[in-house]
mmCIF file with all atom_site columns, C-alpha atoms in Angstrom:
data_model
loop_
_atom_site.group_PDB
_atom_site.id
_atom_site.type_symbol
_atom_site.label_atom_id
_atom_site.label_alt_id
_atom_site.label_comp_id
_atom_site.label_asym_id
_atom_site.label_entity_id
_atom_site.label_seq_id
_atom_site.pdbx_PDB_ins_code
_atom_site.Cartn_x
_atom_site.Cartn_y
_atom_site.Cartn_z
_atom_site.occupancy
_atom_site.B_iso_or_equiv
_atom_site.pdbx_formal_charge
_atom_site.auth_seq_id
_atom_site.auth_comp_id
_atom_site.auth_asym_id
_atom_site.auth_atom_id
_atom_site.pdbx_PDB_model_num
ATOM 1   C CA . MET Q 1 1   ? 15.132 -13.268 -35.255 1.00 0.00 ? 1   MET Q CA 1
ATOM 2   C CA . SER Q 1 2   ? 14.186 -14.335 -31.748 1.00 0.00 ? 2   SER Q CA 1
ATOM 3   C CA . ALA Q 1 3   ? 12.396 -17.582 -31.048 1.00 0.00 ? 3   ALA Q CA 1
ATOM 4   C CA . ALA Q 1 4   ? 8.663  -17.240 -30.463 1.00 0.00 ? 4   ALA Q CA 1
ATOM 5   C CA . ILE Q 1 5   ? 7.341  -17.984 -26.987 1.00 0.00 ? 5   ILE Q CA 1
ATOM 6   C CA . ASP Q 1 6   ? 3.782  -19.230 -26.590 1.00 0.00 ? 6   ASP Q CA 1
ATOM 7   C CA . LYS Q 1 7   ? 1.731  -21.549 -24.417 1.00 0.00 ? 7   LYS Q CA 1
ATOM 8   C CA . ALA Q 1 8   ? 3.302  -24.621 -26.021 1.00 0.00 ? 8   ALA Q CA 1
ATOM 9   C CA . THR Q 1 9   ? 6.847  -23.486 -25.234 1.00 0.00 ? 9   THR Q CA 1
ATOM 10  C CA . PRO Q 1 10  ? 8.612  -25.912 -22.875 1.00 0.00 ? 10  PRO Q CA 1
ATOM 11  C CA . SER Q 1 11  ? 8.784  -24.601 -19.321 1.00 0.00 ? 11  SER Q CA 1
ATOM 12  C CA . ILE Q 1 12  ? 11.261 -25.097 -16.515 1.00 0.00 ? 12  ILE Q CA 1
ATOM 13  C CA . LYS Q 1 13  ? 10.300 -24.837 -12.857 1.00 0.00 ? 13  LYS Q CA 1
ATOM 14  C CA . LEU Q 1 14  ? 12.934 -23.667 -10.384 1.00 0.00 ? 14  LEU Q CA 1
ATOM 15  C CA . ILE Q 1 15  ? 12.026 -23.390 -6.699  1.00 0.00 ? 15  ILE Q CA 1
ATOM 16  C CA . LEU Q 1 16  ? 13.601 -21.595 -3.748  1.00 0.00 ? 16  LEU Q CA 1
ATOM 17  C CA . ILE Q 1 17  ? 13.368 -23.193 -0.305  1.00 0.00 ? 17  ILE Q CA 1
ATOM 18  C CA . GLY Q 1 18  ? 15.079 -22.614 3.034   1.00 0.00 ? 18  GLY Q CA 1
ATOM 19  C CA . ASP Q 1 19  ? 14.493 -20.932 6.368   1.00 0.00 ? 19  ASP Q CA 1
ATOM 20  C CA . SER Q 1 20  ? 12.661 -17.631 6.637   1.00 0.00 ? 20  SER Q CA 1
ATOM 21  C CA . GLY Q 1 21  ? 15.027 -14.670 6.489   1.00 0.00 ? 21  GLY Q CA 1
ATOM 22  C CA . THR Q 1 22  ? 17.669 -16.335 4.330   1.00 0.00 ? 22  THR Q CA 1
ATOM 23  C CA . GLY Q 1 23  ? 16.986 -14.022 1.392   1.00 0.00 ? 23  GLY Q CA 1
ATOM 24  C CA . LYS Q 1 24  ? 14.935 -16.144 -0.992  1.00 0.00 ? 24  LYS Q CA 1
ATOM 25  C CA . SER Q 1 25  ? 12.575 -13.330 -1.992  1.00 0.00 ? 25  SER Q CA 1
ATOM 26  C CA . SER Q 1 26  ? 15.494 -10.936 -2.350  1.00 0.00 ? 26  SER Q CA 1
ATOM 27  C CA . LEU Q 1 27  ? 17.230 -13.369 -4.695  1.00 0.00 ? 27  LEU Q CA 1
ATOM 28  C CA . LEU Q 1 28  ? 14.082 -13.667 -6.793  1.00 0.00 ? 28  LEU Q CA 1
ATOM 29  C CA . VAL Q 1 29  ? 13.732 -9.893  -7.113  1.00 0.00 ? 29  VAL Q CA 1
ATOM 30  C CA . ALA Q 1 30  ? 17.464 -9.376  -7.676  1.00 0.00 ? 30  ALA Q CA 1
ATOM 31  C CA . TYR Q 1 31  ? 17.348 -11.728 -10.652 1.00 0.00 ? 31  TYR Q CA 1
ATOM 32  C CA . THR Q 1 32  ? 14.057 -10.672 -12.215 1.00 0.00 ? 32  THR Q CA 1
ATOM 33  C CA . GLU Q 1 33  ? 14.130 -6.922  -11.454 1.00 0.00 ? 33  GLU Q CA 1
ATOM 34  C CA . GLN Q 1 34  ? 17.858 -6.263  -10.962 1.00 0.00 ? 34  GLN Q CA 1
ATOM 35  C CA . ARG Q 1 35  ? 17.319 -4.528  -7.654  1.00 0.00 ? 35  ARG Q CA 1
ATOM 36  C CA . PHE Q 1 36  ? 17.689 -5.313  -3.961  1.00 0.00 ? 36  PHE Q CA 1
ATOM 37  C CA . VAL Q 1 37  ? 14.659 -5.726  -1.725  1.00 0.00 ? 37  VAL Q CA 1
ATOM 38  C CA . GLY Q 1 38  ? 15.491 -5.868  1.978   1.00 0.00 ? 38  GLY Q CA 1
ATOM 39  C CA . PRO Q 1 39  ? 13.337 -6.878  4.957   1.00 0.00 ? 39  PRO Q CA 1
ATOM 40  C CA . ASP Q 1 40  ? 12.193 -3.271  5.424   1.00 0.00 ? 40  ASP Q CA 1
ATOM 41  C CA . GLU Q 1 41  ? 10.527 -3.437  2.002   1.00 0.00 ? 41  GLU Q CA 1
ATOM 42  C CA . ALA Q 1 42  ? 8.564  -6.581  2.786   1.00 0.00 ? 42  ALA Q CA 1
ATOM 43  C CA . VAL Q 1 43  ? 5.201  -6.775  1.075   1.00 0.00 ? 43  VAL Q CA 1
ATOM 44  C CA . ALA Q 1 44  ? 2.555  -9.158  2.406   1.00 0.00 ? 44  ALA Q CA 1
ATOM 45  C CA . THR Q 1 45  ? 1.252  -11.611 -0.182  1.00 0.00 ? 45  THR Q CA 1
ATOM 46  C CA . VAL Q 1 46  ? -0.791 -14.755 0.027   1.00 0.00 ? 46  VAL Q CA 1
ATOM 47  C CA . GLY Q 1 47  ? 0.426  -18.115 -1.171  1.00 0.00 ? 47  GLY Q CA 1
ATOM 48  C CA . VAL Q 1 48  ? 3.313  -18.813 -3.497  1.00 0.00 ? 48  VAL Q CA 1
ATOM 49  C CA . ASP Q 1 49  ? 4.991  -16.048 -5.455  1.00 0.00 ? 49  ASP Q CA 1
ATOM 50  C CA . PHE Q 1 50  ? 6.582  -16.832 -8.791  1.00 0.00 ? 50  PHE Q CA 1
ATOM 51  C CA . ARG Q 1 51  ? 8.121  -14.982 -11.692 1.00 0.00 ? 51  ARG Q CA 1
ATOM 52  C CA . LEU Q 1 52  ? 8.404  -15.906 -15.342 1.00 0.00 ? 52  LEU Q CA 1
ATOM 53  C CA . VAL Q 1 53  ? 11.644 -15.327 -17.188 1.00 0.00 ? 53  VAL Q CA 1
ATOM 54  C CA . LYS Q 1 54  ? 11.452 -15.806 -20.950 1.00 0.00 ? 54  LYS Q CA 1
ATOM 55  C CA . LYS Q 1 55  ? 14.721 -17.122 -22.325 1.00 0.00 ? 55  LYS Q CA 1
ATOM 56  C CA . VAL Q 1 56  ? 16.195 -18.336 -25.586 1.00 0.00 ? 56  VAL Q CA 1
ATOM 57  C CA . ILE Q 1 57  ? 18.672 -21.148 -24.969 1.00 0.00 ? 57  ILE Q CA 1
ATOM 58  C CA . ASP Q 1 58  ? 20.600 -22.582 -27.900 1.00 0.00 ? 58  ASP Q CA 1
ATOM 59  C CA . GLY Q 1 59  ? 18.143 -20.878 -30.235 1.00 0.00 ? 59  GLY Q CA 1
ATOM 60  C CA . LYS Q 1 60  ? 15.104 -22.433 -28.579 1.00 0.00 ? 60  LYS Q CA 1
ATOM 61  C CA . ALA Q 1 61  ? 12.455 -20.523 -26.636 1.00 0.00 ? 61  ALA Q CA 1
ATOM 62  C CA . THR Q 1 62  ? 12.123 -21.533 -22.984 1.00 0.00 ? 62  THR Q CA 1
ATOM 63  C CA . LYS Q 1 63  ? 9.987  -20.294 -20.093 1.00 0.00 ? 63  LYS Q CA 1
ATOM 64  C CA . ALA Q 1 64  ? 11.646 -20.410 -16.673 1.00 0.00 ? 64  ALA Q CA 1
ATOM 65  C CA . TYR Q 1 65  ? 9.211  -20.172 -13.758 1.00 0.00 ? 65  TYR Q CA 1
ATOM 66  C CA . ILE Q 1 66  ? 10.959 -19.318 -10.489 1.00 0.00 ? 66  ILE Q CA 1
ATOM 67  C CA . TRP Q 1 67  ? 8.872  -20.073 -7.396  1.00 0.00 ? 67  TRP Q CA 1
ATOM 68  C CA . ASP Q 1 68  ? 9.343  -18.602 -3.927  1.00 0.00 ? 68  ASP Q CA 1
ATOM 69  C CA . THR Q 1 69  ? 7.718  -19.904 -0.749  1.00 0.00 ? 69  THR Q CA 1
ATOM 70  C CA . ALA Q 1 70  ? 6.238  -16.469 0.069   1.00 0.00 ? 70  ALA Q CA 1
ATOM 71  C CA . GLY Q 1 71  ? 6.564  -17.001 3.808   1.00 0.00 ? 71  GLY Q CA 1
ATOM 72  C CA . GLN Q 1 72  ? 4.945  -20.421 4.018   1.00 0.00 ? 72  GLN Q CA 1
ATOM 73  C CA . GLU Q 1 73  ? 8.191  -21.954 5.261   1.00 0.00 ? 73  GLU Q CA 1
ATOM 74  C CA . ARG Q 1 74  ? 7.625  -20.229 8.603   1.00 0.00 ? 74  ARG Q CA 1
ATOM 75  C CA . PHE Q 1 75  ? 4.606  -22.444 9.159   1.00 0.00 ? 75  PHE Q CA 1
ATOM 76  C CA . ARG Q 1 76  ? 6.072  -25.553 7.495   1.00 0.00 ? 76  ARG Q CA 1
ATOM 77  C CA . THR Q 1 77  ? 2.995  -25.711 5.278   1.00 0.00 ? 77  THR Q CA 1
ATOM 78  C CA . LEU Q 1 78  ? 4.683  -26.375 1.942   1.00 0.00 ? 78  LEU Q CA 1
ATOM 79  C CA . THR Q 1 79  ? 2.996  -29.266 0.182   1.00 0.00 ? 79  THR Q CA 1
ATOM 80  C CA . SER Q 1 80  ? 3.686  -31.574 -2.715  1.00 0.00 ? 80  SER Q CA 1
ATOM 81  C CA . SER Q 1 81  ? 2.058  -29.097 -5.124  1.00 0.00 ? 81  SER Q CA 1
ATOM 82  C CA . PHE Q 1 82  ? 4.876  -26.602 -4.501  1.00 0.00 ? 82  PHE Q CA 1
ATOM 83  C CA . TYR Q 1 83  ? 7.492  -29.197 -5.454  1.00 0.00 ? 83  TYR Q CA 1
ATOM 84  C CA . ARG Q 1 84  ? 5.547  -30.866 -8.255  1.00 0.00 ? 84  ARG Q CA 1
ATOM 85  C CA . GLY Q 1 85  ? 7.255  -30.598 -11.627 1.00 0.00 ? 85  GLY Q CA 1
ATOM 86  C CA . ALA Q 1 86  ? 10.367 -28.892 -10.266 1.00 0.00 ? 86  ALA Q CA 1
ATOM 87  C CA . SER Q 1 87  ? 13.473 -29.145 -12.406 1.00 0.00 ? 87  SER Q CA 1
ATOM 88  C CA . VAL Q 1 88  ? 15.758 -27.367 -9.931  1.00 0.00 ? 88  VAL Q CA 1
ATOM 89  C CA . VAL Q 1 89  ? 15.596 -26.952 -6.156  1.00 0.00 ? 89  VAL Q CA 1
ATOM 90  C CA . PHE Q 1 90  ? 17.658 -24.128 -4.648  1.00 0.00 ? 90  PHE Q CA 1
ATOM 91  C CA . VAL Q 1 91  ? 18.129 -24.704 -0.900  1.00 0.00 ? 91  VAL Q CA 1
ATOM 92  C CA . VAL Q 1 92  ? 19.070 -21.313 0.544   1.00 0.00 ? 92  VAL Q CA 1
ATOM 93  C CA . PHE Q 1 93  ? 20.846 -20.538 3.804   1.00 0.00 ? 93  PHE Q CA 1
ATOM 94  C CA . ASP Q 1 94  ? 22.237 -17.352 5.338   1.00 0.00 ? 94  ASP Q CA 1
ATOM 95  C CA . VAL Q 1 95  ? 25.999 -17.439 5.943   1.00 0.00 ? 95  VAL Q CA 1
ATOM 96  C CA . THR Q 1 96  ? 25.535 -15.163 8.979   1.00 0.00 ? 96  THR Q CA 1
ATOM 97  C CA . GLU Q 1 97  ? 22.976 -17.465 10.654  1.00 0.00 ? 97  GLU Q CA 1
ATOM 98  C CA . ARG Q 1 98  ? 24.316 -20.910 11.558  1.00 0.00 ? 98  ARG Q CA 1
ATOM 99  C CA . GLU Q 1 99  ? 20.849 -22.193 12.421  1.00 0.00 ? 99  GLU Q CA 1
ATOM 100 C CA . SER Q 1 100 ? 19.751 -21.747 8.815   1.00 0.00 ? 100 SER Q CA 1
ATOM 101 C CA . PHE Q 1 101 ? 22.693 -23.929 7.760   1.00 0.00 ? 101 PHE Q CA 1
ATOM 102 C CA . GLU Q 1 102 ? 21.977 -26.558 10.404  1.00 0.00 ? 102 GLU Q CA 1
ATOM 103 C CA . ASN Q 1 103 ? 18.352 -26.699 9.245   1.00 0.00 ? 103 ASN Q CA 1
ATOM 104 C CA . LEU Q 1 104 ? 19.367 -27.767 5.738   1.00 0.00 ? 104 LEU Q CA 1
ATOM 105 C CA . ASP Q 1 105 ? 18.898 -31.387 6.814   1.00 0.00 ? 105 ASP Q CA 1
ATOM 106 C CA . SER Q 1 106 ? 15.170 -30.873 7.297   1.00 0.00 ? 106 SER Q CA 1
ATOM 107 C CA . TRP Q 1 107 ? 14.871 -29.194 3.906   1.00 0.00 ? 107 TRP Q CA 1
ATOM 108 C CA . PHE Q 1 108 ? 16.632 -32.052 2.165   1.00 0.00 ? 108 PHE Q CA 1
ATOM 109 C CA . THR Q 1 109 ? 14.303 -34.468 3.937   1.00 0.00 ? 109 THR Q CA 1
ATOM 110 C CA . GLU Q 1 110 ? 11.396 -32.547 2.426   1.00 0.00 ? 110 GLU Q CA 1
ATOM 111 C CA . VAL Q 1 111 ? 12.983 -32.598 -1.030  1.00 0.00 ? 111 VAL Q CA 1
ATOM 112 C CA . ARG Q 1 112 ? 13.387 -36.372 -0.835  1.00 0.00 ? 112 ARG Q CA 1
ATOM 113 C CA . GLN Q 1 113 ? 9.800  -36.721 0.366   1.00 0.00 ? 113 GLN Q CA 1
ATOM 114 C CA . TYR Q 1 114 ? 8.217  -34.676 -2.405  1.00 0.00 ? 114 TYR Q CA 1
ATOM 115 C CA . CYS Q 1 115 ? 10.674 -35.008 -5.294  1.00 0.00 ? 115 CYS Q CA 1
ATOM 116 C CA . GLY Q 1 116 ? 11.834 -38.566 -4.696  1.00 0.00 ? 116 GLY Q CA 1
ATOM 117 C CA . LYS Q 1 117 ? 14.027 -39.803 -7.514  1.00 0.00 ? 117 LYS Q CA 1
ATOM 118 C CA . ASN Q 1 118 ? 12.606 -37.571 -10.210 1.00 0.00 ? 118 ASN Q CA 1
ATOM 119 C CA . GLY Q 1 119 ? 16.053 -36.437 -11.302 1.00 0.00 ? 119 GLY Q CA 1
ATOM 120 C CA . VAL Q 1 120 ? 15.796 -32.863 -10.046 1.00 0.00 ? 120 VAL Q CA 1
ATOM 121 C CA . LEU Q 1 121 ? 18.937 -30.789 -9.718  1.00 0.00 ? 121 LEU Q CA 1
ATOM 122 C CA . THR Q 1 122 ? 19.659 -29.535 -6.203  1.00 0.00 ? 122 THR Q CA 1
ATOM 123 C CA . CYS Q 1 123 ? 21.891 -26.628 -5.305  1.00 0.00 ? 123 CYS Q CA 1
ATOM 124 C CA . ILE Q 1 124 ? 22.798 -25.257 -1.898  1.00 0.00 ? 124 ILE Q CA 1
ATOM 125 C CA . VAL Q 1 125 ? 22.852 -21.468 -2.119  1.00 0.00 ? 125 VAL Q CA 1
ATOM 126 C CA . ALA Q 1 126 ? 24.886 -19.547 0.447   1.00 0.00 ? 126 ALA Q CA 1
ATOM 127 C CA . ASN Q 1 127 ? 23.368 -16.072 0.518   1.00 0.00 ? 127 ASN Q CA 1
ATOM 128 C CA . LYS Q 1 128 ? 24.551 -12.798 2.085   1.00 0.00 ? 128 LYS Q CA 1
ATOM 129 C CA . CYS Q 1 129 ? 28.191 -13.484 1.225   1.00 0.00 ? 129 CYS Q CA 1
ATOM 130 C CA . ASP Q 1 130 ? 28.820 -9.746  1.245   1.00 0.00 ? 130 ASP Q CA 1
ATOM 131 C CA . MET Q 1 131 ? 28.337 -9.686  5.017   1.00 0.00 ? 131 MET Q CA 1
ATOM 132 C CA . ALA Q 1 132 ? 31.374 -9.497  7.312   1.00 0.00 ? 132 ALA Q CA 1
ATOM 133 C CA . GLU Q 1 133 ? 29.563 -11.399 10.081  1.00 0.00 ? 133 GLU Q CA 1
ATOM 134 C CA . ARG Q 1 134 ? 29.936 -14.747 8.333   1.00 0.00 ? 134 ARG Q CA 1
ATOM 135 C CA . VAL Q 1 135 ? 29.705 -17.785 10.635  1.00 0.00 ? 135 VAL Q CA 1
ATOM 136 C CA . VAL Q 1 136 ? 29.460 -20.637 8.098   1.00 0.00 ? 136 VAL Q CA 1
ATOM 137 C CA . THR Q 1 137 ? 32.680 -21.251 6.192   1.00 0.00 ? 137 THR Q CA 1
ATOM 138 C CA . THR Q 1 138 ? 32.887 -22.024 2.503   1.00 0.00 ? 138 THR Q CA 1
ATOM 139 C CA . ASP Q 1 139 ? 34.727 -25.284 3.184   1.00 0.00 ? 139 ASP Q CA 1
ATOM 140 C CA . GLU Q 1 140 ? 32.098 -26.733 5.520   1.00 0.00 ? 140 GLU Q CA 1
ATOM 141 C CA . ALA Q 1 141 ? 29.292 -25.723 3.180   1.00 0.00 ? 141 ALA Q CA 1
ATOM 142 C CA . ILE Q 1 142 ? 31.036 -27.362 0.221   1.00 0.00 ? 142 ILE Q CA 1
ATOM 143 C CA . GLU Q 1 143 ? 31.520 -30.568 2.219   1.00 0.00 ? 143 GLU Q CA 1
ATOM 144 C CA . TYR Q 1 144 ? 27.836 -30.571 3.129   1.00 0.00 ? 144 TYR Q CA 1
ATOM 145 C CA . ALA Q 1 145 ? 26.865 -30.108 -0.501  1.00 0.00 ? 145 ALA Q CA 1
ATOM 146 C CA . LYS Q 1 146 ? 29.092 -32.995 -1.586  1.00 0.00 ? 146 LYS Q CA 1
ATOM 147 C CA . ALA Q 1 147 ? 27.555 -35.249 1.067   1.00 0.00 ? 147 ALA Q CA 1
ATOM 148 C CA . HIS Q 1 148 ? 24.083 -34.472 -0.297  1.00 0.00 ? 148 HIS Q CA 1
ATOM 149 C CA . ASP Q 1 149 ? 25.033 -34.765 -3.973  1.00 0.00 ? 149 ASP Q CA 1
ATOM 150 C CA . ALA Q 1 150 ? 24.180 -31.103 -4.490  1.00 0.00 ? 150 ALA Q CA 1
ATOM 151 C CA . GLU Q 1 151 ? 25.918 -28.269 -6.258  1.00 0.00 ? 151 GLU Q CA 1
ATOM 152 C CA . TYR Q 1 152 ? 27.052 -25.257 -4.243  1.00 0.00 ? 152 TYR Q CA 1
ATOM 153 C CA . ARG Q 1 153 ? 27.006 -21.547 -5.029  1.00 0.00 ? 153 ARG Q CA 1
ATOM 154 C CA . GLU Q 1 154 ? 27.783 -18.412 -3.031  1.00 0.00 ? 154 GLU Q CA 1
ATOM 155 C CA . VAL Q 1 155 ? 25.774 -15.284 -3.823  1.00 0.00 ? 155 VAL Q CA 1
ATOM 156 C CA . SER Q 1 156 ? 24.683 -11.925 -2.489  1.00 0.00 ? 156 SER Q CA 1
ATOM 157 C CA . ALA Q 1 157 ? 21.198 -10.635 -3.232  1.00 0.00 ? 157 ALA Q CA 1
ATOM 158 C CA . LYS Q 1 158 ? 22.304 -7.208  -1.999  1.00 0.00 ? 158 LYS Q CA 1
ATOM 159 C CA . THR Q 1 159 ? 25.294 -6.776  -4.311  1.00 0.00 ? 159 THR Q CA 1
ATOM 160 C CA . MET Q 1 160 ? 23.794 -9.196  -6.877  1.00 0.00 ? 160 MET Q CA 1
ATOM 161 C CA . ASP Q 1 161 ? 27.111 -11.008 -7.038  1.00 0.00 ? 161 ASP Q CA 1
ATOM 162 C CA . GLY Q 1 162 ? 26.575 -14.461 -8.528  1.00 0.00 ? 162 GLY Q CA 1
ATOM 163 C CA . VAL Q 1 163 ? 22.790 -14.129 -8.767  1.00 0.00 ? 163 VAL Q CA 1
ATOM 164 C CA . LYS Q 1 164 ? 22.370 -13.936 -12.541 1.00 0.00 ? 164 LYS Q CA 1
ATOM 165 C CA . ASP Q 1 165 ? 24.805 -16.772 -13.142 1.00 0.00 ? 165 ASP Q CA 1
ATOM 166 C CA . LEU Q 1 166 ? 23.023 -18.934 -10.552 1.00 0.00 ? 166 LEU Q CA 1
ATOM 167 C CA . PHE Q 1 167 ? 19.640 -18.855 -12.265 1.00 0.00 ? 167 PHE Q CA 1
ATOM 168 C CA . ASP Q 1 168 ? 20.914 -18.681 -15.844 1.00 0.00 ? 168 ASP Q CA 1
ATOM 169 C CA . SER Q 1 169 ? 23.302 -21.600 -15.515 1.00 0.00 ? 169 SER Q CA 1
ATOM 170 C CA . PHE Q 1 170 ? 20.736 -23.948 -13.987 1.00 0.00 ? 170 PHE Q CA 1
ATOM 171 C CA . ALA Q 1 171 ? 18.059 -23.006 -16.511 1.00 0.00 ? 171 ALA Q CA 1
ATOM 172 C CA . GLU Q 1 172 ? 20.554 -23.808 -19.244 1.00 0.00 ? 172 GLU Q CA 1
ATOM 173 C CA . GLN Q 1 173 ? 21.479 -27.137 -17.635 1.00 0.00 ? 173 GLN Q CA 1
ATOM 174 C CA . VAL Q 1 174 ? 17.846 -28.204 -17.569 1.00 0.00 ? 174 VAL Q CA 1
ATOM 175 C CA . ALA Q 1 175 ? 17.117 -27.008 -21.101 1.00 0.00 ? 175 ALA Q CA 1
ATOM 176 C CA . ARG Q 1 176 ? 20.068 -29.002 -22.433 1.00 0.00 ? 176 ARG Q CA 1
ATOM 177 C CA . HIS Q 1 177 ? 19.470 -32.162 -20.395 1.00 0.00 ? 177 HIS Q CA 1
ATOM 178 C CA . PRO Q 1 178 ? 16.909 -34.502 -21.994 1.00 0.00 ? 178 PRO Q CA 1
ATOM 179 C CA . ASN Q 1 179 ? 16.150 -36.421 -18.791 1.00 0.00 ? 179 ASN Q CA 1
ATOM 180 C CA . LEU Q 1 180 ? 15.399 -33.546 -16.421 1.00 0.00 ? 180 LEU Q CA 1
ATOM 181 C CA . PRO Q 1 181 ? 11.757 -32.575 -15.729 1.00 0.00 ? 181 PRO Q CA 1
ATOM 182 C CA . LYS Q 1 182 ? 10.223 -30.140 -18.206 1.00 0.00 ? 182 LYS Q CA 1
ATOM 183 C CA . SER Q 1 183 ? 6.695  -29.541 -19.369 1.00 0.00 ? 183 SER Q CA 1
ATOM 184 C CA . GLY Q 1 184 ? 4.721  -27.785 -22.052 1.00 0.00 ? 184 GLY Q CA 1
ATOM 185 C CA . SER Q 1 185 ? 2.296  -25.140 -20.887 1.00 0.00 ? 185 SER Q CA 1
ATOM 186 C CA . THR Q 1 186 ? 2.164  -24.787 -17.109 1.00 0.00 ? 186 THR Q CA 1
ATOM 187 C CA . ASP Q 1 187 ? -1.307 -25.743 -15.897 1.00 0.00 ? 187 ASP Q CA 1
ATOM 188 C CA . SER Q 1 188 ? -1.116 -24.036 -12.522 1.00 0.00 ? 188 SER Q CA 1
ATOM 189 C CA . VAL Q 1 189 ? 0.003  -20.588 -13.657 1.00 0.00 ? 189 VAL Q CA 1
ATOM 190 C CA . ASN Q 1 190 ? -1.116 -17.956 -16.117 1.00 0.00 ? 190 ASN Q CA 1
ATOM 191 C CA . ILE Q 1 191 ? 1.365  -15.156 -16.343 1.00 0.00 ? 191 ILE Q CA 1
ATOM 192 C CA . GLY Q 1 192 ? 0.877  -12.039 -18.422 1.00 0.00 ? 192 GLY Q CA 1
ATOM 193 C CA . ASP Q 1 193 ? 3.164  -9.299  -19.636 1.00 0.00 ? 193 ASP Q CA 1
ATOM 194 C CA . LYS Q 1 194 ? 4.440  -8.437  -16.168 1.00 0.00 ? 194 LYS Q CA 1
ATOM 195 C CA . SER Q 1 195 ? 6.146  -11.834 -16.019 1.00 0.00 ? 195 SER Q CA 1
ATOM 196 C CA . SER Q 1 196 ? 5.133  -12.359 -12.409 1.00 0.00 ? 196 SER Q CA 1
ATOM 197 C CA . ALA Q 1 197 ? 2.134  -13.677 -10.534 1.00 0.00 ? 197 ALA Q CA 1
ATOM 198 C CA . THR Q 1 198 ? 0.910  -15.022 -7.251  1.00 0.00 ? 198 THR Q CA 1
ATOM 199 C CA . ALA Q 1 199 ? -0.827 -18.304 -6.631  1.00 0.00 ? 199 ALA Q CA 1
ATOM 200 C CA . ALA Q 1 200 ? -3.022 -18.363 -3.561  1.00 0.00 ? 200 ALA Q CA 1
ATOM 201 C CA . PRO Q 1 201 ? -3.227 -21.350 -1.260  1.00 0.00 ? 201 PRO Q CA 1
ATOM 202 C CA . PRO Q 1 202 ? -4.903 -20.341 2.020   1.00 0.00 ? 202 PRO Q CA 1
ATOM 203 C CA . SER Q 1 203 ? -3.446 -18.988 5.238   1.00 0.00 ? 203 SER Q CA 1
ATOM 204 C CA . SER Q 1 204 ? 0.024  -17.730 4.458   1.00 0.00 ? 204 SER Q CA 1
ATOM 205 C CA . SER Q 1 205 ? 1.931  -14.487 4.144   1.00 0.00 ? 205 SER Q CA 1
ATOM 206 C CA . SER Q 1 206 ? 5.344  -13.482 2.914   1.00 0.00 ? 206 SER Q CA 1
ATOM 207 C CA . CYS Q 1 207 ? 8.314  -11.340 3.648   1.00 0.00 ? 207 CYS Q CA 1
ATOM 208 C CA . ALA Q 1 208 ? 10.934 -10.079 1.266   1.00 0.00 ? 208 ALA Q CA 1
ATOM 209 C CA . CYS Q 1 209 ? 13.770 -11.736 3.094   1.00 0.00 ? 209 CYS Q CA 1
#
């Protein structure tokens, strides 16, 4: 018998940040819909896009909310509300675009600013690892992750290699760790049977990158 999931079920918030075009939206869709969405399938939305994944971990019902920036990163308009309550921060870069790797510093500055010492897990996610035009090596990315006390994963939203394990493993880490941020019902979201929704701060758009 599966565990019941209701409004009182503990929730986990996982967020995706990183430069535009690194594949954050594609990773979100790859995990929640098991399909690849490329730039040519971009759909304009307003605000922050998030999906709900209902999970049972160690026999206990858990709601994992996965938040995407929905294009706001292009305008550097992310605010504390996006980071608030996060259990996991995935910092995504594109292995074929060195600039997206070099910009990780600014993203970690933002994480420190908004998350402080709240005990969030951070993971650097190297996306598009299926591409032959790789310009950022695994070794240098691992060294960067170590220097920032972050975990490191390599994935491909296109082939879906490593995507399921990325989200599942971190959701499980949070669910099993008593000191990581969790909450009961999520005040800022109300997600129905489609297990996805869009919050709407003003003046932003998105791309499925």
